[in-house]
């Protein structure tokens, strides 16, 4: 598994925990999941970036998801989308195709049967309007 894929997977686990247990810290259990590695550094970048820009990221998702507001989405789908939107907008070094592929892979692994297509559609909409505009 690539360093960034492991970081994204761990970020998903941490964001999930924060989402279902308000008051949880991003650091809770991080040492067990990724002790002092390059993946840990990227995971920390993702989690800190997402949590510090959460209202903006969620608003971006809301703008690009027809009939599905962030609050109505499943916790897994919502957090995969947050990771992908963060990478699309704030991590310009990550090609958009990689962002989409990684998000869909996480969705297939952790989401529902429909998660991959759902996430792919929203992320592609975000890419078309946000990344090309910036």
Tab-separated table of C-alpha atoms in Angstrom:
chain	number	residue	atom	x	y	z
A	1	UNK	CA	0.000	0.000	0.000
A	2	UNK	CA	1.363	3.425	-0.925
A	3	UNK	CA	2.280	5.939	1.751
A	4	UNK	CA	-0.466	8.356	0.771
A	5	UNK	CA	-3.088	5.622	0.465
A	6	UNK	CA	-2.277	4.489	4.008
A	7	UNK	CA	-2.437	8.119	5.160
A	8	UNK	CA	-5.847	8.612	3.523
A	9	UNK	CA	-7.166	5.398	5.020
A	10	UNK	CA	-5.987	6.404	8.483
A	11	UNK	CA	-7.343	9.942	8.033
A	12	UNK	CA	-10.711	8.383	7.193
A	13	UNK	CA	-10.610	6.371	10.424
A	14	UNK	CA	-9.726	9.451	12.463
A	15	UNK	CA	-12.343	11.667	10.801
A	16	UNK	CA	-14.928	8.929	11.323
A	17	UNK	CA	-14.060	8.796	15.026
A	18	UNK	CA	-14.250	12.584	15.352
A	19	UNK	CA	-17.586	12.618	13.492
A	20	UNK	CA	-19.290	9.999	15.654
A	21	UNK	CA	-17.639	11.012	18.945
A	22	UNK	CA	-17.606	14.794	19.188
A	23	UNK	CA	-14.783	15.854	21.445
A	24	UNK	CA	-12.445	13.149	20.157
A	25	UNK	CA	-8.986	14.356	19.335
A	26	UNK	CA	-7.259	13.733	16.030
A	27	UNK	CA	-4.338	12.457	18.071
A	28	UNK	CA	-6.413	9.756	19.803
A	29	UNK	CA	-4.932	6.479	18.646
A	30	UNK	CA	-2.761	7.994	15.923
A	31	UNK	CA	0.379	6.547	17.491
A	32	UNK	CA	-1.124	3.070	17.219
A	33	UNK	CA	-2.286	3.584	13.639
A	34	UNK	CA	0.773	5.309	12.161
A	35	UNK	CA	3.735	5.560	14.506
A	36	UNK	CA	6.237	8.180	13.287
A	37	UNK	CA	6.099	7.603	9.550
A	38	UNK	CA	5.842	9.608	6.347
A	39	UNK	CA	2.260	8.348	6.132
A	40	UNK	CA	1.609	9.806	9.571
A	41	UNK	CA	2.823	13.239	8.468
A	42	UNK	CA	0.537	13.230	5.437
A	43	UNK	CA	-2.345	11.925	7.556
A	44	UNK	CA	-1.815	14.763	10.039
A	45	UNK	CA	-1.763	17.259	7.159
A	46	UNK	CA	-5.070	15.873	5.879
A	47	UNK	CA	-6.828	15.752	9.244
A	48	UNK	CA	-5.606	19.179	10.380
A	49	UNK	CA	-6.408	20.722	7.004
A	50	UNK	CA	-9.882	19.219	6.884
A	51	UNK	CA	-10.840	20.002	10.474
A	52	UNK	CA	-9.602	23.591	10.196
A	53	UNK	CA	-11.594	24.166	6.981
A	54	UNK	CA	-14.583	21.935	7.693
A	55	UNK	CA	-17.367	24.505	7.121
A	56	UNK	CA	-15.837	25.541	3.786
A	57	UNK	CA	-15.266	21.926	2.683
A	58	UNK	CA	-18.799	20.895	3.666
A	59	UNK	CA	-20.239	23.909	1.812
A	60	UNK	CA	-18.292	22.864	-1.289
A	61	UNK	CA	-19.689	19.339	-1.036
A	62	UNK	CA	-23.218	20.709	-0.550
A	63	UNK	CA	-22.901	22.893	-3.674
A	64	UNK	CA	-21.956	19.898	-5.806
A	65	UNK	CA	-24.217	17.155	-4.478
A	66	UNK	CA	-27.719	17.367	-5.870
A	67	UNK	CA	-30.356	16.503	-3.273
A	68	UNK	CA	-27.772	15.304	-0.727
A	69	UNK	CA	-26.600	17.649	1.978
A	70	UNK	CA	-23.519	16.647	3.946
A	71	UNK	CA	-25.548	16.073	7.111
A	72	UNK	CA	-27.721	13.460	5.366
A	73	UNK	CA	-24.789	11.475	3.965
A	74	UNK	CA	-23.428	8.386	5.617
A	75	UNK	CA	-20.460	9.040	7.885
A	76	UNK	CA	-18.049	7.084	5.666
A	77	UNK	CA	-19.140	8.766	2.428
A	78	UNK	CA	-19.101	12.200	4.045
A	79	UNK	CA	-15.538	11.796	5.300
A	80	UNK	CA	-14.218	10.293	2.066
A	81	UNK	CA	-15.657	13.325	0.283
A	82	UNK	CA	-14.020	15.658	2.793
A	83	UNK	CA	-10.623	14.074	2.156
A	84	UNK	CA	-11.062	14.264	-1.611
A	85	UNK	CA	-12.327	17.853	-1.613
A	86	UNK	CA	-9.440	18.917	0.616
A	87	UNK	CA	-6.935	17.296	-1.739
A	88	UNK	CA	-8.579	18.759	-4.857
A	89	UNK	CA	-8.638	22.297	-3.544
A	90	UNK	CA	-5.653	22.533	-1.206
A	91	UNK	CA	-3.204	19.855	-2.399
A	92	UNK	CA	-2.454	20.991	-5.911
A	93	UNK	CA	0.432	18.498	-6.103
A	94	UNK	CA	-2.055	15.602	-6.177
A	95	UNK	CA	-3.439	15.042	-9.705
A	96	UNK	CA	-7.232	15.118	-9.795
A	97	UNK	CA	-7.355	11.621	-11.312
A	98	UNK	CA	-5.446	10.308	-8.301
A	99	UNK	CA	-7.827	12.109	-5.931
A	100	UNK	CA	-10.851	10.567	-7.646
A	101	UNK	CA	-9.309	7.077	-7.887
A	102	UNK	CA	-8.252	7.088	-4.235
A	103	UNK	CA	-11.656	8.321	-3.060
A	104	UNK	CA	-13.451	5.649	-5.089
A	105	UNK	CA	-11.115	2.950	-3.741
A	106	UNK	CA	-11.817	4.042	-0.159
A	107	UNK	CA	-15.538	4.022	-0.956
A	108	UNK	CA	-15.378	0.504	-2.375
A	109	UNK	CA	-13.467	-0.721	0.639
A	110	UNK	CA	-15.391	1.016	3.423
A	111	UNK	CA	-18.625	2.352	1.955
A	112	UNK	CA	-21.839	0.868	0.672
A	113	UNK	CA	-22.377	-0.743	-2.703
A	114	UNK	CA	-23.399	2.622	-4.175
A	115	UNK	CA	-20.691	4.707	-2.491
A	116	UNK	CA	-18.137	4.530	-5.296
A	117	UNK	CA	-20.443	5.950	-7.961
A	118	UNK	CA	-21.933	8.503	-5.554
A	119	UNK	CA	-18.513	9.811	-4.520
A	120	UNK	CA	-17.142	9.717	-8.065
A	121	UNK	CA	-19.970	11.922	-9.312
A	122	UNK	CA	-19.635	14.527	-6.588
A	123	UNK	CA	-15.845	14.698	-6.767
A	124	UNK	CA	-15.948	15.055	-10.539
A	125	UNK	CA	-18.412	17.957	-10.153
A	126	UNK	CA	-16.125	19.598	-7.599
A	127	UNK	CA	-13.116	19.111	-9.853
A	128	UNK	CA	-14.830	20.667	-12.845
A	129	UNK	CA	-15.841	23.821	-11.032
A	130	UNK	CA	-13.343	24.309	-8.204
A	131	UNK	CA	-9.987	23.152	-9.515
A	132	UNK	CA	-10.409	24.514	-13.018
A	133	UNK	CA	-11.610	27.855	-11.615
A	134	UNK	CA	-8.545	28.075	-9.363
